[in-house]
Coordinates of C-alpha atoms in Angstrom, one line a residue:
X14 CA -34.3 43.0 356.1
X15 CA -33.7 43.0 352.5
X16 CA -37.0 44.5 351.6
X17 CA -36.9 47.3 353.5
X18 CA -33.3 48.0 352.1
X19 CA -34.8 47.8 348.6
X20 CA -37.5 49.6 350.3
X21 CA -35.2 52.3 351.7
X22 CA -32.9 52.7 348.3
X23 CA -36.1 53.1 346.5
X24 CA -37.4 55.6 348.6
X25 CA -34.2 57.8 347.4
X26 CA -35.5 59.7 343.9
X27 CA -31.6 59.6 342.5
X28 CA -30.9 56.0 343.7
X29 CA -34.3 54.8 341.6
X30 CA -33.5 56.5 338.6
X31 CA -29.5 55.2 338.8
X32 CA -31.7 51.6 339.4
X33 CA -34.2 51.8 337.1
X34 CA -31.6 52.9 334.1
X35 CA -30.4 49.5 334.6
X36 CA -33.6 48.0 334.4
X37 CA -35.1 46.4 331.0
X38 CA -39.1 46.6 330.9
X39 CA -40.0 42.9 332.1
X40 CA -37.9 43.8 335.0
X41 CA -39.5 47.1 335.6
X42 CA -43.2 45.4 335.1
X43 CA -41.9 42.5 337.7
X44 CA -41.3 45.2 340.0
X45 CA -44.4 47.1 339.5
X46 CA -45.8 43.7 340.0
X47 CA -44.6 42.3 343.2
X48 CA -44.5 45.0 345.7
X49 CA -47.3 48.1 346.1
X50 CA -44.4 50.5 347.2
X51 CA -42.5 49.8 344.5
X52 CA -45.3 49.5 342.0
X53 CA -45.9 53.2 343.5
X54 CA -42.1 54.2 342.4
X55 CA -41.8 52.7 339.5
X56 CA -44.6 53.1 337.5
X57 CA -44.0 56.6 336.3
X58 CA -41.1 55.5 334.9
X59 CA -42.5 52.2 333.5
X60 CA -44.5 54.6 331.5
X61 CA -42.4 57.0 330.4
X62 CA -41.9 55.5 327.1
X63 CA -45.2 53.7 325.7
X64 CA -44.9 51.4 322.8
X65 CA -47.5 49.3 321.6
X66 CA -47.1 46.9 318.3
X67 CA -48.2 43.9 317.1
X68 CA -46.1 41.5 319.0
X69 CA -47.6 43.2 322.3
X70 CA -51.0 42.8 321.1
X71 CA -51.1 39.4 319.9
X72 CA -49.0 38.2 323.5
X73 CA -51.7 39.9 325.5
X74 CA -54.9 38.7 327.0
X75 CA -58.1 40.4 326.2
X76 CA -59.0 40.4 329.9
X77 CA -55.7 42.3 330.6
X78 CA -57.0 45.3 328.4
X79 CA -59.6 47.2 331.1
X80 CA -56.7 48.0 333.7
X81 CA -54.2 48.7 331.0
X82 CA -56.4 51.2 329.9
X83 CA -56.8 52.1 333.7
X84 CA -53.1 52.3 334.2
X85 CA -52.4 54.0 331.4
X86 CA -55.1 57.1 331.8
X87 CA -53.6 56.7 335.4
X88 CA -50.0 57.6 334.3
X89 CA -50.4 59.9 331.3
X90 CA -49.1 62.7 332.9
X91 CA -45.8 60.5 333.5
X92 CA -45.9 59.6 329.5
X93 CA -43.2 61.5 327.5
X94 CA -43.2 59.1 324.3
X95 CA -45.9 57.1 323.0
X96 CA -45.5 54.8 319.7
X97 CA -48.8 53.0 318.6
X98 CA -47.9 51.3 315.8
X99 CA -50.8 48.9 315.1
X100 CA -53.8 49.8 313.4
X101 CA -56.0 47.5 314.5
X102 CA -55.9 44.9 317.4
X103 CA -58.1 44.1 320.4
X104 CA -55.8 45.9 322.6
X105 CA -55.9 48.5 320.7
X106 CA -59.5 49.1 321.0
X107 CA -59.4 48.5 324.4
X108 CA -57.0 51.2 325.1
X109 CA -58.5 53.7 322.5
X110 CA -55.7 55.6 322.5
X111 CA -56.7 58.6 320.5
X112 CA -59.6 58.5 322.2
X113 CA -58.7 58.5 325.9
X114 CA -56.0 61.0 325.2
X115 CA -58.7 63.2 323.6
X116 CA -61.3 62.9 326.5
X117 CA -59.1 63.1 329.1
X118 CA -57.2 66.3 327.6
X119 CA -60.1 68.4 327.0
X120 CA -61.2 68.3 330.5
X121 CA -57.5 68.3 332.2
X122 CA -54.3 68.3 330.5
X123 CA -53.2 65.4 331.9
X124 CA -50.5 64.6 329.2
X125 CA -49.1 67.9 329.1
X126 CA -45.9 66.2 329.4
X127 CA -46.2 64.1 326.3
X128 CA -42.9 65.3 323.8
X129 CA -42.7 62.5 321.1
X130 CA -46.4 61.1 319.6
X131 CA -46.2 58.2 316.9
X132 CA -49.4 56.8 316.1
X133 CA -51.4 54.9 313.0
X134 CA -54.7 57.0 313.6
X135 CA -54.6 60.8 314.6
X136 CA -57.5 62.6 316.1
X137 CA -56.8 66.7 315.8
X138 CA -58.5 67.4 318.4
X139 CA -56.3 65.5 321.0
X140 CA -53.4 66.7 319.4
X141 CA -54.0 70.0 319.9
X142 CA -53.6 69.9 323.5
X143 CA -50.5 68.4 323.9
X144 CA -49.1 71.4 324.1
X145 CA -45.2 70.5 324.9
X146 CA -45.3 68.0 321.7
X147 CA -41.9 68.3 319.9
X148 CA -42.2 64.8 317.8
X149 CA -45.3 64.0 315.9
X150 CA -45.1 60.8 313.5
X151 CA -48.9 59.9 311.9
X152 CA -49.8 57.6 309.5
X153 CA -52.8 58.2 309.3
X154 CA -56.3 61.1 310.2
X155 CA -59.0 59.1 312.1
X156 CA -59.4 56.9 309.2
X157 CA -60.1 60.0 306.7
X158 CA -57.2 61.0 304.0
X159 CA -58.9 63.9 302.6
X160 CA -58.4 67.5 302.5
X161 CA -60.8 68.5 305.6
X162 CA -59.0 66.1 307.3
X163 CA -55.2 67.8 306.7
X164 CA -56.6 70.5 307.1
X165 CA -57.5 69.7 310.3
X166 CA -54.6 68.1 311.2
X167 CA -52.5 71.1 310.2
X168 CA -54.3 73.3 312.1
X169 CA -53.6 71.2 315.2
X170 CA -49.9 70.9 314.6
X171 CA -49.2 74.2 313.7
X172 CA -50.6 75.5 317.3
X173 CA -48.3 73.7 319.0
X174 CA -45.1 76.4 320.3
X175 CA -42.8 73.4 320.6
X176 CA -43.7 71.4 317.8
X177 CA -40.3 71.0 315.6
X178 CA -40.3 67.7 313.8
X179 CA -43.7 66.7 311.3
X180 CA -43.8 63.5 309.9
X181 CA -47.2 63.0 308.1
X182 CA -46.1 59.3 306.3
X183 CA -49.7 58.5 304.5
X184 CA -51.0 58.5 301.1
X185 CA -53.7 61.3 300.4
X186 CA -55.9 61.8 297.4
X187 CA -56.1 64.9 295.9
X188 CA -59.1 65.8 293.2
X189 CA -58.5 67.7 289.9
X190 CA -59.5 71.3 291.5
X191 CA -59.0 70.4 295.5
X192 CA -60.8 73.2 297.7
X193 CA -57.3 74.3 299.7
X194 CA -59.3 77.7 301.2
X195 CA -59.7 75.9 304.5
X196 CA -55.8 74.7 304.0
X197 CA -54.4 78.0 303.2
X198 CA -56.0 79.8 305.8
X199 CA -54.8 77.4 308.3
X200 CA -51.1 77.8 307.3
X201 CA -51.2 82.1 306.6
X202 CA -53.0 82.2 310.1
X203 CA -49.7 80.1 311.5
X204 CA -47.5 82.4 309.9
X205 CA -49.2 85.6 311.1
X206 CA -48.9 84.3 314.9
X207 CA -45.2 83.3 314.0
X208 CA -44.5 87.3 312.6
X209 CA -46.9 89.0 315.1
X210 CA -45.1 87.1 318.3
X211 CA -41.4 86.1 318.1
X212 CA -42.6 82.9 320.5
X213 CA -46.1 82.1 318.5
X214 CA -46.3 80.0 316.2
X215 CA -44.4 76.9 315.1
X216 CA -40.6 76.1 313.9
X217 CA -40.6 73.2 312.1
X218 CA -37.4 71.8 311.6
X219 CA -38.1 68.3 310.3
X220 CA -40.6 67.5 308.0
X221 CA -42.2 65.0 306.0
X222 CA -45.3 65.2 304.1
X223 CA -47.6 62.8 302.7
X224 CA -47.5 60.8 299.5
X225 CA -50.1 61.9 296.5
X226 CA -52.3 59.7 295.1
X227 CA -54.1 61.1 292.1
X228 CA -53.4 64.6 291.0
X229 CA -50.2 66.5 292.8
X230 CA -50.9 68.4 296.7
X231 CA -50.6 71.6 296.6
X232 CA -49.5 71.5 300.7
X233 CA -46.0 71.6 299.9
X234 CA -46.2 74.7 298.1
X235 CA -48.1 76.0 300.6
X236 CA -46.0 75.4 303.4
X237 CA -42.8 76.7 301.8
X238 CA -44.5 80.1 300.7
X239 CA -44.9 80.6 304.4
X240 CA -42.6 81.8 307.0
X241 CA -43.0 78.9 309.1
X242 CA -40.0 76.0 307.9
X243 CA -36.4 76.4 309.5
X244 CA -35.9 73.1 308.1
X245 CA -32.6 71.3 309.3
X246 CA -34.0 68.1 308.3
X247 CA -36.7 67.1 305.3
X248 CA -37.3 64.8 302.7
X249 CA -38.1 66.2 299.4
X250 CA -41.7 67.0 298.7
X251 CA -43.1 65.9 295.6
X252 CA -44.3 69.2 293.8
X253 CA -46.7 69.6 291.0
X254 CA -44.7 68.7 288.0
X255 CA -45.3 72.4 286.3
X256 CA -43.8 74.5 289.6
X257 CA -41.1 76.8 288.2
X258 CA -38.3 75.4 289.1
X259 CA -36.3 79.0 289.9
X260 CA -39.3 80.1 292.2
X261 CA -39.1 76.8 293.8
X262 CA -35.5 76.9 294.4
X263 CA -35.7 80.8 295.5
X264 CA -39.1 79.1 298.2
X265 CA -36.2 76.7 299.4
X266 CA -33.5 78.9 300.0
X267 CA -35.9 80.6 302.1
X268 CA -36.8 78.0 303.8
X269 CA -33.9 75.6 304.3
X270 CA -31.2 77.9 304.5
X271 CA -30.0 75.8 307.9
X272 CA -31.1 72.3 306.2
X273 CA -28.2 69.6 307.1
X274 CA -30.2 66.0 305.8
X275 CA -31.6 65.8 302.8
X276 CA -33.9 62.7 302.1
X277 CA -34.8 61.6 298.5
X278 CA -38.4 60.0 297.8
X279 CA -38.7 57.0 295.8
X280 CA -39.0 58.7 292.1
X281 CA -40.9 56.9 289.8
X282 CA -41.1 59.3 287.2
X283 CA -37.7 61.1 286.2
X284 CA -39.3 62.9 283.4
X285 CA -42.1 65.1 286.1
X286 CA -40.2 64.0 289.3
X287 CA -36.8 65.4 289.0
X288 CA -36.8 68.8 287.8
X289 CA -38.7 69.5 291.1
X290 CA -36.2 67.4 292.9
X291 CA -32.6 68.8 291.5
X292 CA -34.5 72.8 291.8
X293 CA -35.1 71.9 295.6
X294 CA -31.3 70.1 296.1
X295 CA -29.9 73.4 294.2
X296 CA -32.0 75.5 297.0
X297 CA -30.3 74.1 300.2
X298 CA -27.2 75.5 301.1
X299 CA -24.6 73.5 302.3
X300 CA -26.6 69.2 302.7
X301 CA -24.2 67.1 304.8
X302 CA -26.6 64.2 304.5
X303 CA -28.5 62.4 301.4
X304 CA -30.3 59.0 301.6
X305 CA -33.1 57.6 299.8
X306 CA -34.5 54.3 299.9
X307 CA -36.0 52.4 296.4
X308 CA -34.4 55.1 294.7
X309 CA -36.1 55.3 291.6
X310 CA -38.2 52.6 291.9
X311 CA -40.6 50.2 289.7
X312 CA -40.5 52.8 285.5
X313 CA -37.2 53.2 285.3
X314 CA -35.1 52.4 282.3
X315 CA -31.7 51.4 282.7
X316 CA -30.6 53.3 279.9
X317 CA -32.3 56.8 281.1
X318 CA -29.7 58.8 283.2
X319 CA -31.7 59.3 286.3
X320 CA -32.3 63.0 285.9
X321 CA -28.8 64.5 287.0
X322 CA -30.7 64.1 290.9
X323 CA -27.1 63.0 291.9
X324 CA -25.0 64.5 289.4
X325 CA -27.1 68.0 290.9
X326 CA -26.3 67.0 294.2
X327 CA -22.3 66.5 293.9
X328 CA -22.0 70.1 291.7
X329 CA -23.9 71.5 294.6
X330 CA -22.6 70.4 297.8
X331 CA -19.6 68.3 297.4
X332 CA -18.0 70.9 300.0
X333 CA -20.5 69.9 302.4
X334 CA -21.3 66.2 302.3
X335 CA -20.7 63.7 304.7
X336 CA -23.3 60.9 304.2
X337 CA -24.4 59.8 301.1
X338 CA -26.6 56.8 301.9
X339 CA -28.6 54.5 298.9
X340 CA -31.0 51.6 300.4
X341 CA -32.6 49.2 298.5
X342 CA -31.7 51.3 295.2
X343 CA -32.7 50.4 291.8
X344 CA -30.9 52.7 289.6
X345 CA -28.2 54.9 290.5
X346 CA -25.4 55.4 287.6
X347 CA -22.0 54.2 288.2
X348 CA -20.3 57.5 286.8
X349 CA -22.4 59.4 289.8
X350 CA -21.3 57.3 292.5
X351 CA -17.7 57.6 291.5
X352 CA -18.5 61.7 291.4
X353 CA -19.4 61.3 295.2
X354 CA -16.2 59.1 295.8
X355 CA -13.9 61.3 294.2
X356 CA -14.9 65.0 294.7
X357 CA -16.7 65.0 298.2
X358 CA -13.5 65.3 300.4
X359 CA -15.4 65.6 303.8
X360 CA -17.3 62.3 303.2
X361 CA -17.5 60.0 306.2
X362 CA -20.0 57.6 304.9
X363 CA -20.4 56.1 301.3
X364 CA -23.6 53.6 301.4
X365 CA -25.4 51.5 298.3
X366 CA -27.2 48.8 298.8
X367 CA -28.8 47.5 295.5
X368 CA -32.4 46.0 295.5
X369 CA -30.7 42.2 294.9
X370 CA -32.9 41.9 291.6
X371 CA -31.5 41.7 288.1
X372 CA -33.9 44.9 287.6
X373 CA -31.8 47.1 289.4
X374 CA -28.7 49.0 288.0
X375 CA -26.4 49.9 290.9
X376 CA -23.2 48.5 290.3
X377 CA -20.2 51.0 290.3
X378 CA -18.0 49.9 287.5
X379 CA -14.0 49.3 288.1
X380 CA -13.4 50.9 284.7
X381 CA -15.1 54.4 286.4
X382 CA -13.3 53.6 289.8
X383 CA -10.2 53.5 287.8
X384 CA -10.9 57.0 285.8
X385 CA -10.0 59.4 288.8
X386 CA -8.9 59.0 292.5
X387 CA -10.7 59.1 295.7
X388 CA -10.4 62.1 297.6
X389 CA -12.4 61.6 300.7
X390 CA -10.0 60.5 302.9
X391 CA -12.0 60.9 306.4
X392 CA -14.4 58.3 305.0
X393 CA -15.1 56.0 307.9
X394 CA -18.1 53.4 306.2
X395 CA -18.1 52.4 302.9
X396 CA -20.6 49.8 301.5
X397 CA -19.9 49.2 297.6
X398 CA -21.7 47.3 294.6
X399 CA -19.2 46.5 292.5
X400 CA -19.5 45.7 289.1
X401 CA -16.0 44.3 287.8
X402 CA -17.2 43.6 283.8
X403 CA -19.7 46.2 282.5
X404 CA -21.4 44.6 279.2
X405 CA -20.8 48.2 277.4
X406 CA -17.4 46.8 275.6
X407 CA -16.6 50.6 275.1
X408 CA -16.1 50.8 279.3
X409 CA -12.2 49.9 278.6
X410 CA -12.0 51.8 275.7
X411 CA -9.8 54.7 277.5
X412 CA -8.3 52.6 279.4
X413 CA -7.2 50.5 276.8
X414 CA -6.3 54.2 275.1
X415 CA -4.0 55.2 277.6
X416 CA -2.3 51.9 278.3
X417 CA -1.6 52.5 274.1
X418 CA -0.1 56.0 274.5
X419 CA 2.6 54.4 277.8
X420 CA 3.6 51.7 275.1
X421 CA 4.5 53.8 272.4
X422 CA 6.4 56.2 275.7
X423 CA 8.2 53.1 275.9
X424 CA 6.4 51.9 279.4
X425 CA 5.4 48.5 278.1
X426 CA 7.1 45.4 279.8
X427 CA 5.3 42.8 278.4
X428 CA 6.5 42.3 274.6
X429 CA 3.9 42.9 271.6
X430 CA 0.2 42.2 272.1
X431 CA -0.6 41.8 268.7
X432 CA -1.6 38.3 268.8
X433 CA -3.5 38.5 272.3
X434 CA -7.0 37.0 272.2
X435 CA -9.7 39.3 273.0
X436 CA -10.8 37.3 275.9
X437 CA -7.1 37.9 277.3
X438 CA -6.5 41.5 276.3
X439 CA -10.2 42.1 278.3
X440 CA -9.3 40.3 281.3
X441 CA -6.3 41.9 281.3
X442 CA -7.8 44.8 281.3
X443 CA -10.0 44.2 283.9
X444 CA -6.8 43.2 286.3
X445 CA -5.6 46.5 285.8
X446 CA -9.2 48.1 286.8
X447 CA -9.4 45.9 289.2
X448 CA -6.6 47.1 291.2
X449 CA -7.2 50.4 291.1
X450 CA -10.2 49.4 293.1
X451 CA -8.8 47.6 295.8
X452 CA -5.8 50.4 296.3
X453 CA -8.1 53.6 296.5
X454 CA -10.2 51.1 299.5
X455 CA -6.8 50.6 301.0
X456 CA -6.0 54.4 301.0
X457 CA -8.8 54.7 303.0
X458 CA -7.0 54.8 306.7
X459 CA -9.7 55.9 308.5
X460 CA -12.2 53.4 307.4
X461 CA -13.9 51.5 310.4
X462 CA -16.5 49.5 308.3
X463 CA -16.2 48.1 304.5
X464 CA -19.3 46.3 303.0
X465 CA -18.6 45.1 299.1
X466 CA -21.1 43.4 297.2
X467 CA -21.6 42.2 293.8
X468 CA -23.6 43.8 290.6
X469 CA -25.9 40.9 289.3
X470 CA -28.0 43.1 287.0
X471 CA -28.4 43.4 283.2
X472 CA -25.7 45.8 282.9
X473 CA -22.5 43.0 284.4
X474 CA -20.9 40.4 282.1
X475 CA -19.0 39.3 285.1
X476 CA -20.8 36.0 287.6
X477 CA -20.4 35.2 290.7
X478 CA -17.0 33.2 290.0
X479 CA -15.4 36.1 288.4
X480 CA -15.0 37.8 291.9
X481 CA -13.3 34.7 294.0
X482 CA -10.0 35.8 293.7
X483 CA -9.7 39.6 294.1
X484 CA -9.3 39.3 297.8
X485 CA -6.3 36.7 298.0
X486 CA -3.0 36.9 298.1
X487 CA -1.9 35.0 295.6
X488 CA -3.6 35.9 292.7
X489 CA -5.7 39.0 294.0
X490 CA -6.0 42.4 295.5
X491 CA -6.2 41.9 299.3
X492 CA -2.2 42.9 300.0
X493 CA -3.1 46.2 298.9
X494 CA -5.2 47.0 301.6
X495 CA -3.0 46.7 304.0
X496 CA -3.3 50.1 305.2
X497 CA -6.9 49.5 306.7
X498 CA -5.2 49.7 310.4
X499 CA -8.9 50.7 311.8
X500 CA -11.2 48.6 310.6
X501 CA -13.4 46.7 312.6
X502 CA -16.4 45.2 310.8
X503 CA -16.2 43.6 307.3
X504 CA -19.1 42.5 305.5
X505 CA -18.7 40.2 302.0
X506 CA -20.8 38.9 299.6
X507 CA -19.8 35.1 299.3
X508 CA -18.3 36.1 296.1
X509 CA -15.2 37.4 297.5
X510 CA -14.4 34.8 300.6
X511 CA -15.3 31.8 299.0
X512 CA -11.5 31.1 298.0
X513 CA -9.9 32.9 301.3
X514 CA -7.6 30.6 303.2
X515 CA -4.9 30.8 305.8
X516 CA -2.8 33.3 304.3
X517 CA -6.0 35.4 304.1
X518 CA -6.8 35.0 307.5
X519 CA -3.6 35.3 308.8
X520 CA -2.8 38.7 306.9
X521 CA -6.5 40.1 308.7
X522 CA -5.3 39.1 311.7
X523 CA -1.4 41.1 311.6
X524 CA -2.9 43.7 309.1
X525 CA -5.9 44.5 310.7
X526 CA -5.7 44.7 314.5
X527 CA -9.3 46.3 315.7
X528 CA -11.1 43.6 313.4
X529 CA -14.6 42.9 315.4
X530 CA -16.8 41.3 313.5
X531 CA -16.8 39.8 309.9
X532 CA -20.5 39.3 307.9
X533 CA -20.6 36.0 305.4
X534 CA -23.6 36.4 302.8
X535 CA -23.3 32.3 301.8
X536 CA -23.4 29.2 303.2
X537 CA -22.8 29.3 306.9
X538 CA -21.7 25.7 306.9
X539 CA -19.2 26.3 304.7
X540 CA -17.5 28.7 306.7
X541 CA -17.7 27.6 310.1
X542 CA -16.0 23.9 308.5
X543 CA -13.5 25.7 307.5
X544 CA -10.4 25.5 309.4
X545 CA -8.6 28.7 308.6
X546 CA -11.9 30.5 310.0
X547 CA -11.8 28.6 312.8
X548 CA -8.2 29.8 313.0
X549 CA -8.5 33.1 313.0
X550 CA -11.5 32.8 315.6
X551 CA -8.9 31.1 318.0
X552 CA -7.0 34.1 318.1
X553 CA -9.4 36.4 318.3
X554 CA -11.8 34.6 321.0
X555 CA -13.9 37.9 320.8
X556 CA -14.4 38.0 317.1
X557 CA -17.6 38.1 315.7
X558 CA -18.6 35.9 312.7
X559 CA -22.0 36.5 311.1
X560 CA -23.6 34.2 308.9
X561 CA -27.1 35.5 307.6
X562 CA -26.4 38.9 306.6
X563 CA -27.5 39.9 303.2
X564 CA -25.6 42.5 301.4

């Protein structure tokens, strides 16, 4: 009786998809499994969505890979997404993905239906007949990374009307004088269909091109002479070092005139890198998004400015941007960072995470916190490196100076400092910097997650230690964030908890009302011994507590 009810719901198209929404894929395979009928229903939508990575290949049988290739040339026409992310594995042979695509397409377009395509090894000619592709994600051309081979490639992609987003993430090595005839011809045929036909041809609106090894591509140029970007998305090209930067900026207003993210490339080089990077950030017009991840990377000199990339970026679109996003950084200057924080009023999100290694330089300084307010306001995520003692000794100097000029205005309420130490009158003047820091975070009302980590770089004089009381009560900064009535996840470097106790936790629990879930970077032993945590827990049943989460 019960199986022909499932039977009978199954039978019902709307009722299987409602069912099958709820279904993860070992249910789905189960299904497909235990009953033909079903198998019959539910297949197609098993695969809908095919992934194959290493975890699958390795779990996988070798005798299970003939009907897996069976099923799957069986099903392509049900296939809307397909993510191949392993370049080599027994299964993966088996299935000869690129392969059976490519056979079975040239004689009946039996993936027609196909929208999204990631995959390790391309072959042109199977791409070219998937002709509702909007996605495409390669990593590399039938194991060649020549010129013939982008060519190729580019030839396929730009045939296809619905292609929009190109991700080409590979290395390719270009020779001193590269033949690009067969390149360019491709591209100012594509641009020709796209003039001639207001349908033809192809609007890219993502894109990401490959990495150069040897001498610089000419591709980007290429592509941004031609009338084929309407780039909404895109992360920055790296142009031959001797491109005028005026006609590259005039290419990209062309081109990205609707761009909203911007992504930044490692840069290795500011010197040939970043002229090219700050002409193409001065071409878009209004970037709501910037991330970058090993931003400048591996030759940089923490005593270069970086090239003005960000500095560019804030004079340009501080009207405009809403996510500013670092990952992994190794040098981004502290005065920049506090440029973003205090003249980018529609920022939502403010992220930096350093590389963790004393080679990186991406502490934002108090002293520069202290220098100017914070004027995004609507900021919900903020994730800080903070960097409380700067080894420059000149870093207080105008604090120091202005502090002097409300003394002789009669402000000071402390008696002479003439015989203050210098250890005292800098960690005084650090406490001062400090809390600046901790009340622009708690002016933040709107602020749903806050993320602070510690500089431990070449350019702190501060350890560990120096950071254990800034958020208590007693002798710290937590009371003035108080105002922090929506946050919900807090993430700290042990740094900062390490001398939390009950008056701590009991000021998170009235003060902060929607708090979720708190991240420890430290000993998780230490924490979960600790009875004020264990406290505040108790009265929050559904709080979440974190223990391995590296800042």
């Amino acid at each position: 009786m019960t199986e022909n009810v499932a039977h009978s719901v199954f039978a019902i198209p709307e009722l299987l998809l409602l069912v099958s929404a709820h279904l993860d894929l070992d249910d789905l395979t189960h299904c497909v499994k235990v009953c033909r009928d079903w198998k019959h229903q539910l297949e197609p939508i098993l695969w809908t969505d095919f992934c194959l990575d290493r975890r699958l290949v390795e779990s996988l049988d070798n005798t299970l890979a003939p009907p897996l290739k069976a099923a799957l040339v069986r099903n392509l026409p049900h296939i809307k997404t397909i993510n191949v992310s392993v370049a080599s594995g027994t299964l993966l042979q088996a299935l000869a993905i690129g392969s059976t695509i490519s056979t079975t397409t040239r004689s009946d377009p039996s993936c027609s239906n196909l929208t999204r395509l990631e995959i390790d090894d391309a072959v042109p000619t199977a791409i070219s007949k998937l002709v509702n592709l909007q996605h495409l994600s390669v990593h590399s051309i039938d194991e060649c990374e020549d010129t013939d081979a982008m060519t190729l490639l580019l030839q396929a992609c730009l045939r296809l009307p619905n292609l929009t987003e190109l991700h080409i993430d590979m290395e390719l090595t270009w020779s001193d004088e590269p033949d690009i005839s067969g390149l360019k011809a491709v591209i100012d045929e594509a641009s020709r269909a796209r003039f001639s036909h207001s349908t033809g041809g192809t609007k890219v609106k993502s894109l990401r091109l490959p990495s150069d090894q040897g001498d610089p591509s000419p591709l980007p140029f290429l592509l941004f002479q031609s009338n084929l970007l309407e780039l909404e998305s895109c992360e920055i090209p790296l142009f031959d070092p001797a491109t005028d930067p005026v006609e590259l900026e005039q290419m990209v207003q062309k081109s990205c005139s609707k761009l909203k993210r911007l992504t930044c490339p490692s840069l290795m080089d500011h010197e040939e890198c970043a002229p090219a990077v700050c002409a193409f950030i001065r071409g878009c017009s209004g970037i709501e998004i910037f991330d970058s991840q090993n931003f400048y990377d591996y030759d940089t000199d923490g005593y270069i400015d970086p090239a003005y990339v960000i500095e560019t970026l804030v004079e340009h679109h501080s009207s405009s941007l809403k996510d500013f996003g670092l990952v992994d950084c190794y040098y981004a200057l502290s005065g920049d960072q506090q440029a973003v924080l205090s003249q980018c009023k529609q920022l939502k999100r403010f992220w930096v995470k350093d590389a963790y290694t004393e080679f990186s330089s991406v502490g934002i300084q108090f002293t520069d916190i202290w220098r100017s307010d914070w004027v995004c306001m609507e900021l919900t995520t903020l994730g800080l490196v903070l960097n409380r003692q700067p080894t420059d000794d000149d870093a207080f100097g105008e604090l120091e100076d202005e502090e002097g000029d409300q003394e002789e205005e009669g402000a000071e309420e402390g008696g002479s400092r003439e015989s203050e130490s210098e250890e005292d009158r800098k960690m005084r003047l650090i406490s001062i910097a400090a809390k600046s820091v901790y009340t622009r975070i708690g002016r933040l009302q709107k602020l749903e997650v806050l993320a602070l980590s510690i500089d431990i770089s070449q350019d702190t004089a501060a350890e560990e230690k120096d950071y254990a009381w800034d958020l208590t009560l007693s002798k710290g900064w937590l009371g003035e964030m108080a105002g922090l009535k929506n946050l919900k996840t807090l993430m700290l470097h042990a740094a900062f908890w390490s001398k939390m106790g009950q008056a701590e936790v009991e000021f998170m629990h009235e003060r902060w009302p929607l708090l979720s879930a708190i991240y420890f970077n430290g000993n998780a032993s230490t924490v979960q011994a600790q009875p004020h945590w264990q406290w505040l827990r108790s009265q929050r049943p559904h709080l979440l507590y974190n223990y391995q989460f590296m800042l």
